[in-house]
CSV table of C-alpha atoms and ligand atoms in Angstrom, one decimal:
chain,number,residue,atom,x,y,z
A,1,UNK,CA,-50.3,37.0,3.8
A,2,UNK,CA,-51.4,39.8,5.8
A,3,UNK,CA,-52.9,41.5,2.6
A,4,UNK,CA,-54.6,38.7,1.7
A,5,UNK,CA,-56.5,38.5,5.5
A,6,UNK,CA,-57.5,42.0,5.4
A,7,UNK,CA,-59.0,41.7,2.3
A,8,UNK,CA,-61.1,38.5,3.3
A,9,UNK,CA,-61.9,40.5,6.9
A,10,UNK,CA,-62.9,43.5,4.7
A,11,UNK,CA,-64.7,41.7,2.3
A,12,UNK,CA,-67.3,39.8,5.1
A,13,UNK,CA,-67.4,43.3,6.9
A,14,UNK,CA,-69.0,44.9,3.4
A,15,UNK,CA,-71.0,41.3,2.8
A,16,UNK,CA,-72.8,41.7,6.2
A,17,UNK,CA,-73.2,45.5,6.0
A,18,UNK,CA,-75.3,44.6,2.3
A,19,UNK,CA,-76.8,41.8,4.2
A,20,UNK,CA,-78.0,43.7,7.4
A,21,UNK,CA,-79.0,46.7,5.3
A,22,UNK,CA,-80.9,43.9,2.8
A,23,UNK,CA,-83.2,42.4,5.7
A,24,UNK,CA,-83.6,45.1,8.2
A,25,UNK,CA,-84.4,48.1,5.4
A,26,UNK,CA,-85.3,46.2,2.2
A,27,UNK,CA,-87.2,43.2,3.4
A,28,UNK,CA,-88.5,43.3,6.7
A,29,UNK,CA,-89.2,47.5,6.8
A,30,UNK,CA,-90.3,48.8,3.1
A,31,UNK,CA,-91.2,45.1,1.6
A,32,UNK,CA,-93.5,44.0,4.2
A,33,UNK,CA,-93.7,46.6,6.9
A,34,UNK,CA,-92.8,44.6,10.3
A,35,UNK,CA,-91.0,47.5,11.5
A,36,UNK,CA,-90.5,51.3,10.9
A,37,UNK,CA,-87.3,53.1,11.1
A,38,UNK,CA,-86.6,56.6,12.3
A,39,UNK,CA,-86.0,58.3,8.6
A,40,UNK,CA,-82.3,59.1,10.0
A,41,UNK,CA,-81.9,55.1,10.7
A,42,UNK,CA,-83.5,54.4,7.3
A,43,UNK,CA,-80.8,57.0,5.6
A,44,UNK,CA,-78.1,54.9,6.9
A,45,UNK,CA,-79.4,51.3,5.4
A,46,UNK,CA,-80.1,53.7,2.5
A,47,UNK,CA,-77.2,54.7,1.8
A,48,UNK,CA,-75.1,51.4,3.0
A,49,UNK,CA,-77.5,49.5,-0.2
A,50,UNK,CA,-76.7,52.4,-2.6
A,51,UNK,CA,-72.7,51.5,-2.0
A,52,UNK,CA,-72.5,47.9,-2.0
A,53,UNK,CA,-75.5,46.8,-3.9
A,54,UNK,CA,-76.8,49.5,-6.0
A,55,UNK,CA,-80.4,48.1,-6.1
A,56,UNK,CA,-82.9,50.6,-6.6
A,57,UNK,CA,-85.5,49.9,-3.2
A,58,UNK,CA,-89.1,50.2,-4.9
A,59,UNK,CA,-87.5,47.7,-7.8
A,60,UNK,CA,-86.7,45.1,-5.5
A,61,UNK,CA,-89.7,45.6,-3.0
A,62,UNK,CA,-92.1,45.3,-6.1
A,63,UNK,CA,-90.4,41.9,-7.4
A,64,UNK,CA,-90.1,40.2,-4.2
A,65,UNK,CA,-94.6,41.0,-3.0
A,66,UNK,CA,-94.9,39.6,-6.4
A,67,UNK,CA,-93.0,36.6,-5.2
A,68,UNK,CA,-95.2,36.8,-2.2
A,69,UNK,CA,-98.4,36.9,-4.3
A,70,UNK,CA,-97.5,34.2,-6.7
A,71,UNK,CA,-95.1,31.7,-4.6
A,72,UNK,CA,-93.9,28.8,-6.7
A,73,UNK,CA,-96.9,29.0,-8.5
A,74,UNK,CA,-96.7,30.5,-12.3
A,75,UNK,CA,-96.4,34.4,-12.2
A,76,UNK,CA,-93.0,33.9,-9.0
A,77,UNK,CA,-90.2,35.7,-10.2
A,78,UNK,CA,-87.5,32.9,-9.4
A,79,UNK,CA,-89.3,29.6,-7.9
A,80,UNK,CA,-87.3,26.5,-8.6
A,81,UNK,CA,-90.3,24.6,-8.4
A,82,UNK,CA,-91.0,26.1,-12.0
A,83,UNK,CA,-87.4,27.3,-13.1
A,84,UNK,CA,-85.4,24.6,-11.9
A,85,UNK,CA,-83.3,24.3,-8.4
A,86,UNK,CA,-80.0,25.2,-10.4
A,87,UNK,CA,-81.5,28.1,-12.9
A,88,UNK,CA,-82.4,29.9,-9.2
A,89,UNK,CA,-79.6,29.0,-7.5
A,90,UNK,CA,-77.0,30.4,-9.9
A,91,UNK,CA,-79.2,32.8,-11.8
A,92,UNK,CA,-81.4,34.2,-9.3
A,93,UNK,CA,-80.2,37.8,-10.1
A,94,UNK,CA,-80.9,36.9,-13.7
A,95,UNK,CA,-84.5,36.3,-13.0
A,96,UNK,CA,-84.7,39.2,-11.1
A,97,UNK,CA,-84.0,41.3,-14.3
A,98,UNK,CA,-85.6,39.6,-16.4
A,99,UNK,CA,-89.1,40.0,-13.5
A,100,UNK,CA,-88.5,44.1,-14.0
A,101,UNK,CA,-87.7,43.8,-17.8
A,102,UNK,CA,-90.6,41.9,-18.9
A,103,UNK,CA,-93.3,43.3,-16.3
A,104,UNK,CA,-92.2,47.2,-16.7
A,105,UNK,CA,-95.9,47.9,-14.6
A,106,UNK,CA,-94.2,46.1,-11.8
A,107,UNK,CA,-93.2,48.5,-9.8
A,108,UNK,CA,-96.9,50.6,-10.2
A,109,UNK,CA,-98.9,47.6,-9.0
A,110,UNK,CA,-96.9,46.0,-6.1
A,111,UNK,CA,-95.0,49.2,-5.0
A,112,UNK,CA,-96.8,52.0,-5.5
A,113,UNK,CA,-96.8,52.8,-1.6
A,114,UNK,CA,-93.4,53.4,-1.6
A,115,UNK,CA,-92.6,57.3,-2.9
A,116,UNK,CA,-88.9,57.9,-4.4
A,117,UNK,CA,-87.7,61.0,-2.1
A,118,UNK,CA,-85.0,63.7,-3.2
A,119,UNK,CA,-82.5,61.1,-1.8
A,120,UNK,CA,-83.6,58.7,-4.1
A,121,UNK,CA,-84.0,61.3,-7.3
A,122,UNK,CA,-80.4,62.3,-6.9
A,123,UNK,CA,-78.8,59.5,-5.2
A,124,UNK,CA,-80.1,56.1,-4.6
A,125,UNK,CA,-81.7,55.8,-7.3
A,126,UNK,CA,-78.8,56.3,-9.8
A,127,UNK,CA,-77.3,52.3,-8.5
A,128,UNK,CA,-74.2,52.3,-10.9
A,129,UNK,CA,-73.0,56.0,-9.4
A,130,UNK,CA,-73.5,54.4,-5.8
A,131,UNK,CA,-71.2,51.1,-6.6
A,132,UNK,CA,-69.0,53.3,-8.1
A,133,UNK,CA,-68.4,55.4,-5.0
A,134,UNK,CA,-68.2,52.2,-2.9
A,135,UNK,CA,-65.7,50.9,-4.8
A,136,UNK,CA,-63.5,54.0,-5.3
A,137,UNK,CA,-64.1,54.4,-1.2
A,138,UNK,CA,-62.2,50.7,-0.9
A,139,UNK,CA,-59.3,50.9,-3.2
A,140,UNK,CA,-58.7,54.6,-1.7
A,141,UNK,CA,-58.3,52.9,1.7
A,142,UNK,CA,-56.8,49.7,0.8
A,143,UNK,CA,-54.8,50.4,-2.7
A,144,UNK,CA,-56.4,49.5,-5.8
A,145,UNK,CA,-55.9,45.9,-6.3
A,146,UNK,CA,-57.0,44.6,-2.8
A,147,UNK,CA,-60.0,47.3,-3.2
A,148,UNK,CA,-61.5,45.7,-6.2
A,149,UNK,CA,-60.5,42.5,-4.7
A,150,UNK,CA,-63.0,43.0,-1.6
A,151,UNK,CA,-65.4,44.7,-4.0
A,152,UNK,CA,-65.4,40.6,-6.7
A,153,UNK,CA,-65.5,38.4,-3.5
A,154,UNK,CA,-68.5,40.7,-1.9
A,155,UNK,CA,-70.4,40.7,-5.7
A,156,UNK,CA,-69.8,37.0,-6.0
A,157,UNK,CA,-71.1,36.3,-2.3
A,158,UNK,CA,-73.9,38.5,-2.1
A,159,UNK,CA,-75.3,38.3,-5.5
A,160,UNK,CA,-74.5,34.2,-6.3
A,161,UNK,CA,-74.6,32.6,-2.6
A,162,UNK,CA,-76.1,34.1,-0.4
A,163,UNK,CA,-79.4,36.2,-2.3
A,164,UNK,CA,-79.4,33.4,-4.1
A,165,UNK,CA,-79.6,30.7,-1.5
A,166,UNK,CA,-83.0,32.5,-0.3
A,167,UNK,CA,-84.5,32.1,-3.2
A,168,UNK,CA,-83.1,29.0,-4.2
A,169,UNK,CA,-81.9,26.8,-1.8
A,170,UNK,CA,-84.7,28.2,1.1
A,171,UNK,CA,-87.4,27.1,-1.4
A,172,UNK,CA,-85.9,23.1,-1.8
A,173,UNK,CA,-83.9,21.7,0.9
A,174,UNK,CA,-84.1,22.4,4.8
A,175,UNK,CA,-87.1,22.0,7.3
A,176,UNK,CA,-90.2,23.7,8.0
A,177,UNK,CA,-92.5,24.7,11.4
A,178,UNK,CA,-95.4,26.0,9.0
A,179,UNK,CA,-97.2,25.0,5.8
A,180,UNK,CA,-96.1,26.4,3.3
A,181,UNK,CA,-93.4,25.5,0.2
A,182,UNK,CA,-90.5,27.7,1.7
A,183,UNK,CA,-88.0,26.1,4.2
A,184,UNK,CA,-85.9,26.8,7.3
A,185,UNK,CA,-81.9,26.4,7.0
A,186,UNK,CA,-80.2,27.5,9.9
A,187,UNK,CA,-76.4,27.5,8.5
A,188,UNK,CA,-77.7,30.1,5.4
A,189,UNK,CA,-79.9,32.6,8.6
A,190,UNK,CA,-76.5,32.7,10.5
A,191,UNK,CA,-74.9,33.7,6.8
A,192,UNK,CA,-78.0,36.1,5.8
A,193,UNK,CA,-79.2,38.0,8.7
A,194,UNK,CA,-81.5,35.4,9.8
A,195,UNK,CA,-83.4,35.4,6.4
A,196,UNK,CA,-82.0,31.5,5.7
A,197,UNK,CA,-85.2,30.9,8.4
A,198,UNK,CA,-87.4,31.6,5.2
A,199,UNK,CA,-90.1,29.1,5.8
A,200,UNK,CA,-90.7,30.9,9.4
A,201,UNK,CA,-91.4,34.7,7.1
A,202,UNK,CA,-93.4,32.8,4.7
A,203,UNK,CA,-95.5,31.5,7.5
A,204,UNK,CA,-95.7,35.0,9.4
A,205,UNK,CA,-94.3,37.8,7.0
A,206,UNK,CA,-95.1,40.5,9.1
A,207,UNK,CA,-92.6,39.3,12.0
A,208,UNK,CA,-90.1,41.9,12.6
A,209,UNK,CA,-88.4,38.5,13.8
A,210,UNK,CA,-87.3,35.8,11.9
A,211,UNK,CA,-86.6,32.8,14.5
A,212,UNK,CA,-89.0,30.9,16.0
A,213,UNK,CA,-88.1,28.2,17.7
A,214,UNK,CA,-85.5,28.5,20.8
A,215,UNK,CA,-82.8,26.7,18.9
A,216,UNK,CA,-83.2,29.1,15.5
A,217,UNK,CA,-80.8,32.7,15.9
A,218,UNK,CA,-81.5,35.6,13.8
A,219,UNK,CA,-78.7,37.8,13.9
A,220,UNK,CA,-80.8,41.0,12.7
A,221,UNK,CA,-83.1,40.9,15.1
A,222,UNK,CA,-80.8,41.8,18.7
A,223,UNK,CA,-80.0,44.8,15.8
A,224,UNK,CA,-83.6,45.9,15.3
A,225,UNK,CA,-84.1,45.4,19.3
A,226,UNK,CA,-81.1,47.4,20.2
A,227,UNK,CA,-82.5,50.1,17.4
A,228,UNK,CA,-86.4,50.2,19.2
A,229,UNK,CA,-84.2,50.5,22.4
A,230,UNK,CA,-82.6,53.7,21.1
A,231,UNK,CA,-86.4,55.0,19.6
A,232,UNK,CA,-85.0,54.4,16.1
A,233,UNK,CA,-87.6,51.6,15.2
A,234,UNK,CA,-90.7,50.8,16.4
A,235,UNK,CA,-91.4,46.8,15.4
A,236,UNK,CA,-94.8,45.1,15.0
A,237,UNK,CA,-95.5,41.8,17.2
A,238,UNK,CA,-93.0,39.0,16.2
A,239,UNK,CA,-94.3,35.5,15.4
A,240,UNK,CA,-93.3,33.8,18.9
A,241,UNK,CA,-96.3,36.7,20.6
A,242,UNK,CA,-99.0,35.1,17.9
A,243,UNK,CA,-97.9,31.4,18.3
A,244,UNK,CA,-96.4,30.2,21.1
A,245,UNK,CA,-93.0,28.8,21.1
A,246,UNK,CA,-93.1,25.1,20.6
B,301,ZN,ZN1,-89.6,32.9,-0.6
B,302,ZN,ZN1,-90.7,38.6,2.3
């Protein structure tokens, strides 16, 4: 019984730690640029990506501006409006392979800002090694079983519920404050770092902030604040100083 809680408490700790280091570094910093992180502050979301996701950061960058460029319209790497709600919803990590398989210029044309570093040449780039040290780092503190326990149920959330719910769910069901074909669901922001509040960053996709409204919370962004406090980010102006909140 009390094996079974710690690995469930583990297992959300390492799902938030992929899902804060997925919005604050990945998405809202080297996608789109709403905020810049002190290179030590950057290391850390890094390296935190390397060990529970293994994506590779210009890989991911590149697919998800060409999903800005080409939203639900022919060309989007997983719209359901052309793939199907479900194809997305379960298979969103499989369009994302197949978006870098059959577009190998992908990376050159929407992500060519982005330099790898010698971080990235010997480490974060190699995404296999890095899940392979995350995982070795949980069963050598928790015992083998219950380590690759935490290590399925974070996989299984991360990669089919909750990435998956962005691109799938946030693009069918919910509400929306701007016009445009993404939408707003508050239960999956309070899951994803505020990124459930997708209609809001299609709207504004420079806001280093992902609310708008008063009732809306996104939980990354008393993170980034706390981080600007400490002169480890510097943030661009969110979307509630262009529009006023309604
Ligand atoms: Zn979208
Ligand atoms: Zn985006």
């Amino acid at each position: 019984m009390l094996e079974a809680l710690t690995i469930l408490i583990t297992a959300a700790i390492v799902v938030q730690l992929a899902v804060f280091a997925t919005t604050i570094y990945l998405h809202r910093t080297a996608t789109h640029g709403a905020l810049t992180l002190h290179p030590a502050a950057a290391w850390v979301f890094r390296f935190i990506l390397w060990i529970t996701t293994g994506i590779t950061t210009r890989e991911w960058v590149a697919v998800h501006r060409k999903h800005h460029a080409f939203t639900d319209e022919e060309g989007d790497p997983h719209s359901p409006k052309l793939e199907g709600f479900w194809s997305v919803q379960l298979g969103n990590v499989f369009h994302y392979l197949k978006a870098l398989r059959n577009d190998p210029g992908i990376v050159t044309q929407y992500a060519r800002d982005l330099k790898p570093d010698l971080f990235d040449r010997w480490l974060f780039d190699h995404g296999p090694l890095g899940l392979l040290l995350g995982i070795t780092a949980l069963c050598a503190v928790l015992g083998l079983w219950p380590g690759l326990a935490v290590a399925g149920i974070h996989a299984f959330l991360y990669v089919f519920v909750l990435s998956s719910s962005i691109n799938g769910l946030c693009h069918s069901i919910g509400y929306k404050n701007f016009d445009n074909s993404a939408t707003n669901i508050r239960l999956v922001a309070y899951l994803t770092g505020g990124e459930g509040l997708h209609n809001n960053h299609h709207g504004y996709q420079r806001s280093p902030k992902l609310s708008f409204k008063r009732s809306e919370f996104d939980p990354a962004w008393p993170i980034i604040k706390l981080l600007t406090a400490l002169g480890l980010a510097q943030h661009r102006k969110t979307i509630n100083d262009v529009r006023s909140t309604p």
